[in-house]
Coordinates of C-alpha atoms and ligand atoms in Angstrom, one line a residue:
X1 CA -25.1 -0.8 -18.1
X2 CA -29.0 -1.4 -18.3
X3 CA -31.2 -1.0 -15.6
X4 CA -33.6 -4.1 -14.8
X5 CA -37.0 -3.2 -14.0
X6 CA -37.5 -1.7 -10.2
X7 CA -40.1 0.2 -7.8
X8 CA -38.4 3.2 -7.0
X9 CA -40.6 4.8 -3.8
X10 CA -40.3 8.6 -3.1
X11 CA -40.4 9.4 0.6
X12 CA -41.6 13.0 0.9
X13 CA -43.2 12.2 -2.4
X14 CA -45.1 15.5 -2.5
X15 CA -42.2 17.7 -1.0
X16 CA -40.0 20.3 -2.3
X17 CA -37.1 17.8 -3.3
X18 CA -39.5 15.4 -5.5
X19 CA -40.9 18.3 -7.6
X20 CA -38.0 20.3 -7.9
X21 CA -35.1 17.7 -8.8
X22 CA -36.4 13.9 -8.5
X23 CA -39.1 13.4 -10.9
X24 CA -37.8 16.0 -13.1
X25 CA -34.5 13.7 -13.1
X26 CA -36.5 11.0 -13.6
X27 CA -38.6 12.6 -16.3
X28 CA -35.3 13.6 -18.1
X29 CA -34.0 9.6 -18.0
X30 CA -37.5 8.2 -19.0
X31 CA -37.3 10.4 -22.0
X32 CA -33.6 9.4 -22.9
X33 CA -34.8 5.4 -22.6
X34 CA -32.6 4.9 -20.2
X35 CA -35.8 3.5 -17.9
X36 CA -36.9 -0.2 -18.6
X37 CA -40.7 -0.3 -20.2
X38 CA -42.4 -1.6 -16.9
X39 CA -40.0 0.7 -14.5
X40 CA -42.5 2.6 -11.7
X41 CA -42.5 5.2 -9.0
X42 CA -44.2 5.3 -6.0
X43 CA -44.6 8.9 -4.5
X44 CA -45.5 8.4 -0.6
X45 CA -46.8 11.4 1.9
X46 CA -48.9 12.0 4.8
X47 CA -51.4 14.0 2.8
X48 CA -54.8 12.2 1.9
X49 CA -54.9 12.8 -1.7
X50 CA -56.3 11.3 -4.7
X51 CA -54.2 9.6 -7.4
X52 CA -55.5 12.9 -9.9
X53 CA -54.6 15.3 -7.3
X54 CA -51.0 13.9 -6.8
X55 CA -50.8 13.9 -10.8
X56 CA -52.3 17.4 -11.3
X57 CA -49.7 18.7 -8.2
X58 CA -46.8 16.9 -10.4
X59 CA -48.1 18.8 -13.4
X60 CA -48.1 22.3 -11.3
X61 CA -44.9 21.6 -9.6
X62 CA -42.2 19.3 -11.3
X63 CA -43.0 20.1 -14.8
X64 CA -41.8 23.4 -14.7
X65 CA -38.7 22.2 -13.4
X66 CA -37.7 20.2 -16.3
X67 CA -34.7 21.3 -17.9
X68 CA -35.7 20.4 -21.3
X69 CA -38.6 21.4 -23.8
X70 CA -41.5 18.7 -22.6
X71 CA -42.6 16.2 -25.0
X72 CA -46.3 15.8 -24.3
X73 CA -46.6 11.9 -25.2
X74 CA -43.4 11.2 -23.1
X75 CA -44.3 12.9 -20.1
X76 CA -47.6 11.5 -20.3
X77 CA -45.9 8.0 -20.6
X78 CA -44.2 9.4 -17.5
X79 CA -47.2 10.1 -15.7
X80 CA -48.3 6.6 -16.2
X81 CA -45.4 5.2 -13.9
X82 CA -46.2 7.4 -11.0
X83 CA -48.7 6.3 -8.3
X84 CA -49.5 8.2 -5.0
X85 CA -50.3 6.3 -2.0
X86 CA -51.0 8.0 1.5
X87 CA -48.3 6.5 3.8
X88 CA -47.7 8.1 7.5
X89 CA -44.3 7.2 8.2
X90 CA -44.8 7.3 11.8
X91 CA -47.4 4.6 11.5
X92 CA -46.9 0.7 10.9
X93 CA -50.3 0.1 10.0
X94 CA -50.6 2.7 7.1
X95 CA -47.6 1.1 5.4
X96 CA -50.4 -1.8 4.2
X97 CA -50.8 0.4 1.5
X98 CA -47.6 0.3 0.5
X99 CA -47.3 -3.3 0.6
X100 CA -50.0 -3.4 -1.8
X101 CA -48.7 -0.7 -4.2
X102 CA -45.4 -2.7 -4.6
X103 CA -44.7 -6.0 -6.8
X104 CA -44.3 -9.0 -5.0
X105 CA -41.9 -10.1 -8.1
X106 CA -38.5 -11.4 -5.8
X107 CA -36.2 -10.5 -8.7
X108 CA -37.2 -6.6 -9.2
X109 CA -35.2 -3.8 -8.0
X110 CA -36.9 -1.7 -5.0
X111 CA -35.2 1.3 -4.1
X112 CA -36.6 3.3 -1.3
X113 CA -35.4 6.8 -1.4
X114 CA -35.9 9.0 1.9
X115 CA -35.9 12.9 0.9
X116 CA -37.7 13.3 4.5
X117 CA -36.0 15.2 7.4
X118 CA -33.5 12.7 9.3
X119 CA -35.5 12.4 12.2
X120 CA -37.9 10.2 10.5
X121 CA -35.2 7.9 9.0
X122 CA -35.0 5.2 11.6
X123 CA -39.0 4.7 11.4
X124 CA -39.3 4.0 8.2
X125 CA -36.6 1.9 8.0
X126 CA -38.3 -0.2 11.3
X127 CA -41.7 0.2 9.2
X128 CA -40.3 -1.4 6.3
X129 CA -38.6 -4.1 7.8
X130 CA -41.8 -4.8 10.1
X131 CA -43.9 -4.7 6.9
X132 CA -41.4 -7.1 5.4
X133 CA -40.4 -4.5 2.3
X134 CA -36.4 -4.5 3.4
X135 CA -35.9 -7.1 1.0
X136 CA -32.5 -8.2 -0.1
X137 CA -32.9 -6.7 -3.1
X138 CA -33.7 -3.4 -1.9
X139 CA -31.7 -0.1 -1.3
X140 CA -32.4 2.9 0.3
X141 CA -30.9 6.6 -0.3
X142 CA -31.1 8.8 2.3
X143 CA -30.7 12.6 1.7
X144 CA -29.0 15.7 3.7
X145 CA -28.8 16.1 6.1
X146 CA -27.1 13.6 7.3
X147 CA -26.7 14.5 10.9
X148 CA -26.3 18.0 12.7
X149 CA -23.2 16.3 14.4
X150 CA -21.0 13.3 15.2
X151 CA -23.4 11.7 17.7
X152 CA -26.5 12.2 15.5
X153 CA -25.1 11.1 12.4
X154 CA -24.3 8.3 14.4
X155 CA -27.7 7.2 15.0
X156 CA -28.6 7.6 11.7
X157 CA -25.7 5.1 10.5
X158 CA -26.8 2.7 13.2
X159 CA -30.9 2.8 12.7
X160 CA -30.6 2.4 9.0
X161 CA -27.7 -0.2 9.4
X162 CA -30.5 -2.2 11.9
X163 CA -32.6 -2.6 8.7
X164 CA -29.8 -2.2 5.3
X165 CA -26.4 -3.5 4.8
X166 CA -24.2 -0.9 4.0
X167 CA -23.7 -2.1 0.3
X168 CA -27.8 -1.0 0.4
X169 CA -27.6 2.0 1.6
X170 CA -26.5 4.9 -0.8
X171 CA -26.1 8.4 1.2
X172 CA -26.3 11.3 -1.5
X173 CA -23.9 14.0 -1.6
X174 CA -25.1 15.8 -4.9
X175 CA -22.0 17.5 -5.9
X176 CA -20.5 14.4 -6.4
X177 CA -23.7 13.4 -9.1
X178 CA -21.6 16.7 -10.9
X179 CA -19.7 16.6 -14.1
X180 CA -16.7 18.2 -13.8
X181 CA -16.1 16.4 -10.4
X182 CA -16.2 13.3 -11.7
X183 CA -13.9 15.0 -14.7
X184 CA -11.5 15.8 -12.1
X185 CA -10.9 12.0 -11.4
X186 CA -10.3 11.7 -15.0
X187 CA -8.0 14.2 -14.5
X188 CA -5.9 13.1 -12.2
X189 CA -6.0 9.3 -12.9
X190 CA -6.8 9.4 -16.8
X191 CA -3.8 11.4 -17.5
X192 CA 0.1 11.0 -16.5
X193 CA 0.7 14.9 -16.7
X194 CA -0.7 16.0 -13.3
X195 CA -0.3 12.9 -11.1
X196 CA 3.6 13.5 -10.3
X197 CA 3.8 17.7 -10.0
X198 CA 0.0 16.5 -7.6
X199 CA 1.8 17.0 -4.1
X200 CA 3.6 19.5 -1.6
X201 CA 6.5 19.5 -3.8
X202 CA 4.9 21.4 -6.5
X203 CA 2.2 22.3 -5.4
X204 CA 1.8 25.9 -3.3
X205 CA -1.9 25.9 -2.1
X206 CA -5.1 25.1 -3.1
X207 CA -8.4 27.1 -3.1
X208 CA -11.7 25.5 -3.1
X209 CA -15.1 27.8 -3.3
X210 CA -18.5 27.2 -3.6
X211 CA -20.5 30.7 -3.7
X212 CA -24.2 31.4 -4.1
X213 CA -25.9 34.6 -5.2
X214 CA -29.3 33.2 -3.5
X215 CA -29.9 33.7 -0.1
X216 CA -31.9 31.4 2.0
X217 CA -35.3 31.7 0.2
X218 CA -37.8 29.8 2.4
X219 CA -35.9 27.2 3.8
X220 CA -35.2 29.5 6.6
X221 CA -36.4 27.0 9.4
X222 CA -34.0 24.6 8.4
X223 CA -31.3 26.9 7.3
X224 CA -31.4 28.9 10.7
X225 CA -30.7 25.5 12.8
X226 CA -27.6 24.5 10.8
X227 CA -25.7 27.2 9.1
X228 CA -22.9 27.2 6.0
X229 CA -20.7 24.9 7.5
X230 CA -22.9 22.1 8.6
X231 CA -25.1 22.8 5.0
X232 CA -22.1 23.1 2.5
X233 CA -18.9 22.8 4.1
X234 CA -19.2 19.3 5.8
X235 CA -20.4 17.5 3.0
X236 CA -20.0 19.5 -0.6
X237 CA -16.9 21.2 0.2
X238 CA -15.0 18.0 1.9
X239 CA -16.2 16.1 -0.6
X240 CA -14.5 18.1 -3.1
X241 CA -11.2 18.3 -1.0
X242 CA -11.2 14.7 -1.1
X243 CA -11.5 13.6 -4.8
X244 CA -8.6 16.9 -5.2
X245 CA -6.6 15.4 -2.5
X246 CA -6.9 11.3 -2.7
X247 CA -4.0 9.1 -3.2
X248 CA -4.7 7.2 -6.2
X249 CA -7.4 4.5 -5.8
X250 CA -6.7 1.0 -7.0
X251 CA -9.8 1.3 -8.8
X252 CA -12.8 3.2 -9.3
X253 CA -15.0 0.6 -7.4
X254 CA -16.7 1.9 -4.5
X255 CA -14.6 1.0 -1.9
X256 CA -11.3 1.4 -3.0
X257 CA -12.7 5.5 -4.1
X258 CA -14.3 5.5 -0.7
X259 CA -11.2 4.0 1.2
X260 CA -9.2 6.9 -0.4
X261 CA -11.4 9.4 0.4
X262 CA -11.4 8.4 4.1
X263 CA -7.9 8.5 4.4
X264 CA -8.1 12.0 3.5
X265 CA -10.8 12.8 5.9
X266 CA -8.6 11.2 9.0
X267 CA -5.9 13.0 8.0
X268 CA -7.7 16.4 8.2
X269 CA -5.1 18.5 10.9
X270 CA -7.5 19.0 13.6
X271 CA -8.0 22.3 14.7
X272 CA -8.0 23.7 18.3
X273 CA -9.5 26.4 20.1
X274 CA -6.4 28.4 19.4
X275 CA -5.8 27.6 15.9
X276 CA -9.7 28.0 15.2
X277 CA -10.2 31.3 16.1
X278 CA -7.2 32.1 13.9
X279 CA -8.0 29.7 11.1
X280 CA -11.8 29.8 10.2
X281 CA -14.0 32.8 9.3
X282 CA -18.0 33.0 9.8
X283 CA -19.7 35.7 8.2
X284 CA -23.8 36.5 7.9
X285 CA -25.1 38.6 4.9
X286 CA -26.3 42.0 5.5
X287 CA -28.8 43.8 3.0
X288 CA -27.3 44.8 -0.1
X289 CA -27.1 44.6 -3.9
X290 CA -27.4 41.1 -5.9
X291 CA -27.6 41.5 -9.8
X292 CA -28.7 45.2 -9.3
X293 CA -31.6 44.0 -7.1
X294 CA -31.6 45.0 -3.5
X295 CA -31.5 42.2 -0.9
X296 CA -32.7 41.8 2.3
X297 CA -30.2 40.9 5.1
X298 CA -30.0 37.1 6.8
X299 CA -31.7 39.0 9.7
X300 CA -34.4 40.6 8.0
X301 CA -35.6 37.3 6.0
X302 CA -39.2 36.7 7.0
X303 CA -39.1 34.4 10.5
X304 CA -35.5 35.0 11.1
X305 CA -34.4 35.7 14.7
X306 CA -33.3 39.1 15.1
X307 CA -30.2 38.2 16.8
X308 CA -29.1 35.0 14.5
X309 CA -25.8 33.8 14.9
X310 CA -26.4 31.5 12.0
X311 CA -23.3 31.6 9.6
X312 CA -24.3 32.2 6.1
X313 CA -20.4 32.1 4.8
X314 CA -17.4 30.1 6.2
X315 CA -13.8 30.8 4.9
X316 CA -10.8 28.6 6.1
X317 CA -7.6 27.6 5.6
X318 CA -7.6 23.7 6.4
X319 CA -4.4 21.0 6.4
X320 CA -3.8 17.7 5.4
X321 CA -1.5 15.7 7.7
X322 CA 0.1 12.9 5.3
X323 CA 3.7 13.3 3.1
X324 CA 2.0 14.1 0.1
X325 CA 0.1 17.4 1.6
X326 CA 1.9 18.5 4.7
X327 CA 2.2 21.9 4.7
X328 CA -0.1 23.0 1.8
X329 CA -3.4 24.6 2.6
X330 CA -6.2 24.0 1.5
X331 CA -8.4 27.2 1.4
X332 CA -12.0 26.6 1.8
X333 CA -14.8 29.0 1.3
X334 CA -18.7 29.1 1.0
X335 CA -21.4 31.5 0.9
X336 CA -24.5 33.1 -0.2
X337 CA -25.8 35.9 -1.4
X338 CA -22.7 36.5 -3.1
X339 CA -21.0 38.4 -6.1
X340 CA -21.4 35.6 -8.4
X341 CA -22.7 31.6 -8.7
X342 CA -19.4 29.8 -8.7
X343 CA -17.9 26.6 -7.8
X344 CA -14.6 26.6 -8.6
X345 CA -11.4 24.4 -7.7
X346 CA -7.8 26.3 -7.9
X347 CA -4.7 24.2 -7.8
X348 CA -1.6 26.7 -7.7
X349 CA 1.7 25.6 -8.6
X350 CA 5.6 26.8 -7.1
X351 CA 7.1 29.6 -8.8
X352 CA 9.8 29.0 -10.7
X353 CA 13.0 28.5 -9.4
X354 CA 14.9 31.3 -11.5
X355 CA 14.8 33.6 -14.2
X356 CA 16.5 33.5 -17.4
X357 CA 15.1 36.2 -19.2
X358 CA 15.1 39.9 -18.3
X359 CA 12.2 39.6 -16.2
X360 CA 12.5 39.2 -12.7
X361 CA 11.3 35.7 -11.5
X362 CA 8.6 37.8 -9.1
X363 CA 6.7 38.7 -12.7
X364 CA 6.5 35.5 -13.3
X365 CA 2.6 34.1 -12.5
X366 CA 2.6 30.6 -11.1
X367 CA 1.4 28.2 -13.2
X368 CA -2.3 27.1 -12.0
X369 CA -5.3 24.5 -12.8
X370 CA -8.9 26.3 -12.6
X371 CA -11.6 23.5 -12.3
X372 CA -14.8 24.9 -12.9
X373 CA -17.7 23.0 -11.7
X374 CA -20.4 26.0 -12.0
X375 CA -21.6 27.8 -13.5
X376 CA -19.6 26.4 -16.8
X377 CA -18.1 23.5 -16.8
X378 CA -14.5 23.1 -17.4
X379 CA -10.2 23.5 -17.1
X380 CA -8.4 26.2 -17.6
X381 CA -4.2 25.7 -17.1
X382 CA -2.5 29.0 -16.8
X383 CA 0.5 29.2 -18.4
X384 CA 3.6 31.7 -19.2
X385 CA 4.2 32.5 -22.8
X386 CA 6.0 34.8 -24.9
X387 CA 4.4 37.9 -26.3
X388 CA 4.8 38.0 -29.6
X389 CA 7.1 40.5 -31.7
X390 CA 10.7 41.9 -31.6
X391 CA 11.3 41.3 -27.7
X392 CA 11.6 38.3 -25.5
X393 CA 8.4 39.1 -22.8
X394 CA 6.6 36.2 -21.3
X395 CA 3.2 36.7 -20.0
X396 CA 0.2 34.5 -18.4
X397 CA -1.3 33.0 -21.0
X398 CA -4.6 30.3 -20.4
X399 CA -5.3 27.1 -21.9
X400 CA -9.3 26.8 -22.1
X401 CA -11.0 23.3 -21.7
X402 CA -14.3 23.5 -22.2
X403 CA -16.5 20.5 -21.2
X404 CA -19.6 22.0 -23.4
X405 CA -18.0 22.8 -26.5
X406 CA -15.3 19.7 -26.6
X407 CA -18.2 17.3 -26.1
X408 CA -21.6 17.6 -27.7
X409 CA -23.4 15.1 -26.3
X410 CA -26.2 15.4 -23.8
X411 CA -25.7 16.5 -20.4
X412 CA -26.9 15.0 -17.4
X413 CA -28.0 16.5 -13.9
X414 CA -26.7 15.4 -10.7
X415 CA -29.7 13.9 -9.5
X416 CA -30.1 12.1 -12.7
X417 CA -26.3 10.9 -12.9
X418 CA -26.8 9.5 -9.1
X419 CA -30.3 8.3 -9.2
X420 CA -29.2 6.0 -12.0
X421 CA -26.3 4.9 -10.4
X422 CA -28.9 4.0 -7.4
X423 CA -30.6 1.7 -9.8
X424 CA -28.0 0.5 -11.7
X425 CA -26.8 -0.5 -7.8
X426 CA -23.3 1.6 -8.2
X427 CA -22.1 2.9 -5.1
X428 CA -18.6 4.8 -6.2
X429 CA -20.2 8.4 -5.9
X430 CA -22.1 7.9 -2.5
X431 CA -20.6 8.0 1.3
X432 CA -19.6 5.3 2.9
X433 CA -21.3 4.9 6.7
X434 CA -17.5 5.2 7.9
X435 CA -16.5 8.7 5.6
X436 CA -20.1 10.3 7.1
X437 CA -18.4 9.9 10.4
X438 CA -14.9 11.0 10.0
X439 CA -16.7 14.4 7.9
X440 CA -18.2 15.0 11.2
X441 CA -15.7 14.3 13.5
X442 CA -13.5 16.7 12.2
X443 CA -16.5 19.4 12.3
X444 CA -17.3 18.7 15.6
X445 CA -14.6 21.2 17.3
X446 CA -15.4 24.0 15.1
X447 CA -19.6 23.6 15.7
X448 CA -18.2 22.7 19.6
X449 CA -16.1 26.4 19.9
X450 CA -18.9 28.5 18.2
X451 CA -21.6 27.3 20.2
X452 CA -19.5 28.4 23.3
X453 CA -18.4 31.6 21.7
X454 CA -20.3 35.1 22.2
X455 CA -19.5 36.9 19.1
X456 CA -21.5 36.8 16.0
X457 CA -20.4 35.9 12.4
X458 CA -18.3 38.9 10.6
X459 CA -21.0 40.8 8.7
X460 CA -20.7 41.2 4.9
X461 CA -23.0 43.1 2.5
X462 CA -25.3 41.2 0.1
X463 CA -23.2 41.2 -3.6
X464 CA -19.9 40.8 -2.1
X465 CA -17.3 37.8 -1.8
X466 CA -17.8 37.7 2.0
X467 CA -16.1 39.5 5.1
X468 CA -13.0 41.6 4.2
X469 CA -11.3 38.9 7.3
X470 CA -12.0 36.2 4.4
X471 CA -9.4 38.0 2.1
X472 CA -7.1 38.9 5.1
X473 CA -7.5 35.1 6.1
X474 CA -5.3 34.2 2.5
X475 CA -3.8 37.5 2.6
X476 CA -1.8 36.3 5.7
X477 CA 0.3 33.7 3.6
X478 CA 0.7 36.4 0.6
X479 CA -2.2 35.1 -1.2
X480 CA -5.3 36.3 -2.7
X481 CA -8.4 34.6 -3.7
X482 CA -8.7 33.8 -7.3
X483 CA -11.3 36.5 -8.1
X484 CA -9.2 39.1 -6.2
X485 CA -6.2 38.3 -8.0
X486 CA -8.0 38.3 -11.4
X487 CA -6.8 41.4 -13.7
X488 CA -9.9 44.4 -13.5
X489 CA -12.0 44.0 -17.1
Ligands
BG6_501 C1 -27.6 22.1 -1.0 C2 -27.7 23.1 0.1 O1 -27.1 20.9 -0.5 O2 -26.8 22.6 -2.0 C3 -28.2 24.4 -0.4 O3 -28.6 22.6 1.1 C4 -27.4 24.9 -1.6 O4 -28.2 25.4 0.6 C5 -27.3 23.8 -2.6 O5 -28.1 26.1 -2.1 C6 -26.3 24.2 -3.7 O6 -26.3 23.3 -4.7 P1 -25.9 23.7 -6.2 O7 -25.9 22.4 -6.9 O8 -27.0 24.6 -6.7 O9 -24.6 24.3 -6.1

């Protein structure tokens, strides 16, 4: 679908976010044509700065982080688009400028994205309705976090909703902008092979990690205040459980994806004080050994708190309440500064029922789906075959799908996938208002009982997969996780 011609204004225009993903995103569709000739971007900040100093900081700081080899004549094309203009958020009167900077043209796309902290949403979104820029052809993206809890996230769904109707407003959740999770709804609805054996009859347990070898580099001021589960697990990891554990949407259109999702998010088993503490794993990173380099513990990061109780790794075993999950779990895990950069999805089958070969049934892997999200992209469906030669032995065999090598074409970023679908006005892979809510809600009790709890997250050496009480978490039902399980090389 083409993209008609649109102002697309950068909130924290200068910040971390617009020169490390946004503008190279940007950069990466203007080169692919997928922008329309007269397309611009507005980049707005506090800081007094000169149209060549925004340009030169853009050179310095976002060029470097595009993927590709740069083409000189396209990315000066792409510098053309970009304008700097001084806006203080916090103050009505500055946002003249804007008003200037924008076309008055009634028909053009405006999308006003936010990549500010949250606590600024609600004035801009006063300042551009009181400045008349909340047209009705405008949208607005706002960008984690999303809240540090129910209440707050409430606030934020009901200042923006004062301004933007919810078919406006598109809240990012950038693992959803990700190939292979988008593959994994083609999956499950493109095919007819999965769908049936894709509930508690078949289906054992499912694991779900996301694991980072990076620690918390200099975001430690934010990262100190909210943690692994309200940073990854609420949002990216949810999100993931959700498009795994959906019923089967009546279409791909935004609502009847995001109705699904919800359903799956209310049906979340809430835990309890009891089942908590026996049910979900915090762990911190301790100094230790990433990629042969030494690391320095979460503690010893430069402005840490000596005595931090942030949780830097979460591990759980979570359930779904409906007919077609009861009784499975779903294993959850994040973490960084960990053994390897992974994202991964494993969906393990039942055994098999019985044996009719001379091999005992218990030699008999489980089939399982591996859906790799990072850092490859692809399937792999573990099978049993026969070795071959004189004598009947099955063994686990795997049947690769690799996204890269099947398809040649291009590839496209997260931030580029979604920030397209912003202008293109397509709301399938963005939260609704309603799925924010229910995310948190089921949080809530976990944040609730570790803020009232005096011990400290598990330690667990740089360069490992976590706490050893992670393994013993999985170990309890007779399970490992997948690495763990995996034959030594
Ligand atoms: C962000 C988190 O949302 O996701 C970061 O705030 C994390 O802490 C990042 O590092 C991971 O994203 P990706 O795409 O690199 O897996």
């Amino acid at each position: 679908m083409a993209i008609s011609d649109f102002d697309l204004v950068f909130f924290g225009g200068s910040g971390d976010l617009a020169m490390r993903k946004l503008l190279p995103a940007m950069y990466a569709r203007d080169v692919a044509n997928d922008l329309p000739a007269s397309a611009r971007i507005i980049c707005v900040g506090r800081e007094d700065m000169s149209q060549d100093d925004f340009l030169k900081m853009v050179e310095t700081n976002a060029k470097p982080n595009v993927k590709e080899a740069v083409i000189d004549a396209a990315w000066q094309k792409f510098l053309s688009r970009i304008t700097w203009v001084a806006v203080d958020a916090v103050n009505l009167q500055s946002f003249n400028g804007l008003v200037e900077a924008l076309r008055k043209d009634e028909g053009l796309t405006r999308v006003y994205y936010l990549a500010t902290p949250p606590s600024l949403f609600a004035t801009i979104c006063d300042n551009l309705a009181a400045s008349g820029l909340a047209t009705a052809n405008s949208r607005v993206v706002l960008e984690k976090p999303l809240g540090r809890d129910l209440e707050s996230a409430k606030q934020i769904n009901a200042d923006v909703g004062k301004v933007f109707a919810e078919s406006q407003i598109y809240r990012i959740d950038h693992y959803l902008g990700k190939e292979t999770v988008q593959n994994l709804l083609a999956l499950r609805f493109g095919n007819i092979l999965f769908e049936p054996l894709w509930r508690r009859e078949w289906i054992s347990d499912v694991q779900i990690t996301i694991a980072e070898k990076i620690g918390v580099g200099n975001r430690l001021g934010y990262y100190d205040t909210s943690g692994a589960l309200r940073d990854m697990l609420q949002n990216h990891l949810l999100q993931l459980l959700c498009i795994v554990a959906m019923e089967p949407p009546t279409s791909i259109s935004p609502d009847a994806v995001r109705d699904a999702k919800l359903q799956v998010l209310r049906s979340l088993k809430r835990f309890t004080p009891t089942t908590l503490s026996q049910n979900i794993i915090r762990g911190q990173y301790r100094n230790g050994y990433v990629d042969g380099q030494q690391v320095p513990g979460y503690r010893e990061e430069p402005g840490a708190p000596k005595q931090s109780k942030t949780e830097t790794f979460v591990a759980m075993k979570a359930e779904i309440d409906t007919w077609r999950w009861a009784g499975v779990p779903f294993y959850l895990r994040t973490g960084k500064r960990m053994a390897d950069r992974l994202a991964e999805i494993v969906v393990r089958f039942k055994p098999i029922p019985h044996s009719i070969f001379n091999q005992p049934t218990s030699s008999f892997q489980p089939n399982s789906l591996v859906i790799r999200l990072q850092p490859d992209e692809g399937l792999s469906l573990n099978l049993m075959a026969k070795t071959p030669g004189d004598s009947m032995r099955l063994k686990q065999a795997e049947l690769e799908l690799d996204f890269r090598e099947q398809f040649k074409a291009p590839r496209m970023e997260a931030y580029e996938r979604l920030l397209l679908d912003v202008l293109r006005g397509q709301l399938t892979l963005f939260m609704r208002g309603d799925e924010l809510e229910a995310a948190w809600d089921w949080v809530e009790p976990i944040l609730d009982y570790w803020d009232q709890d005096d011990n400290s997250p598990v330690p667990y050496s740089s360069g490992t997969w976590g706490p050893a009480a992670s393994s013993a978490l999985i170990g309890r039902d007779g399970l490992q996780w997948r690495e763990e399980a995996l034959p030594e090389d």
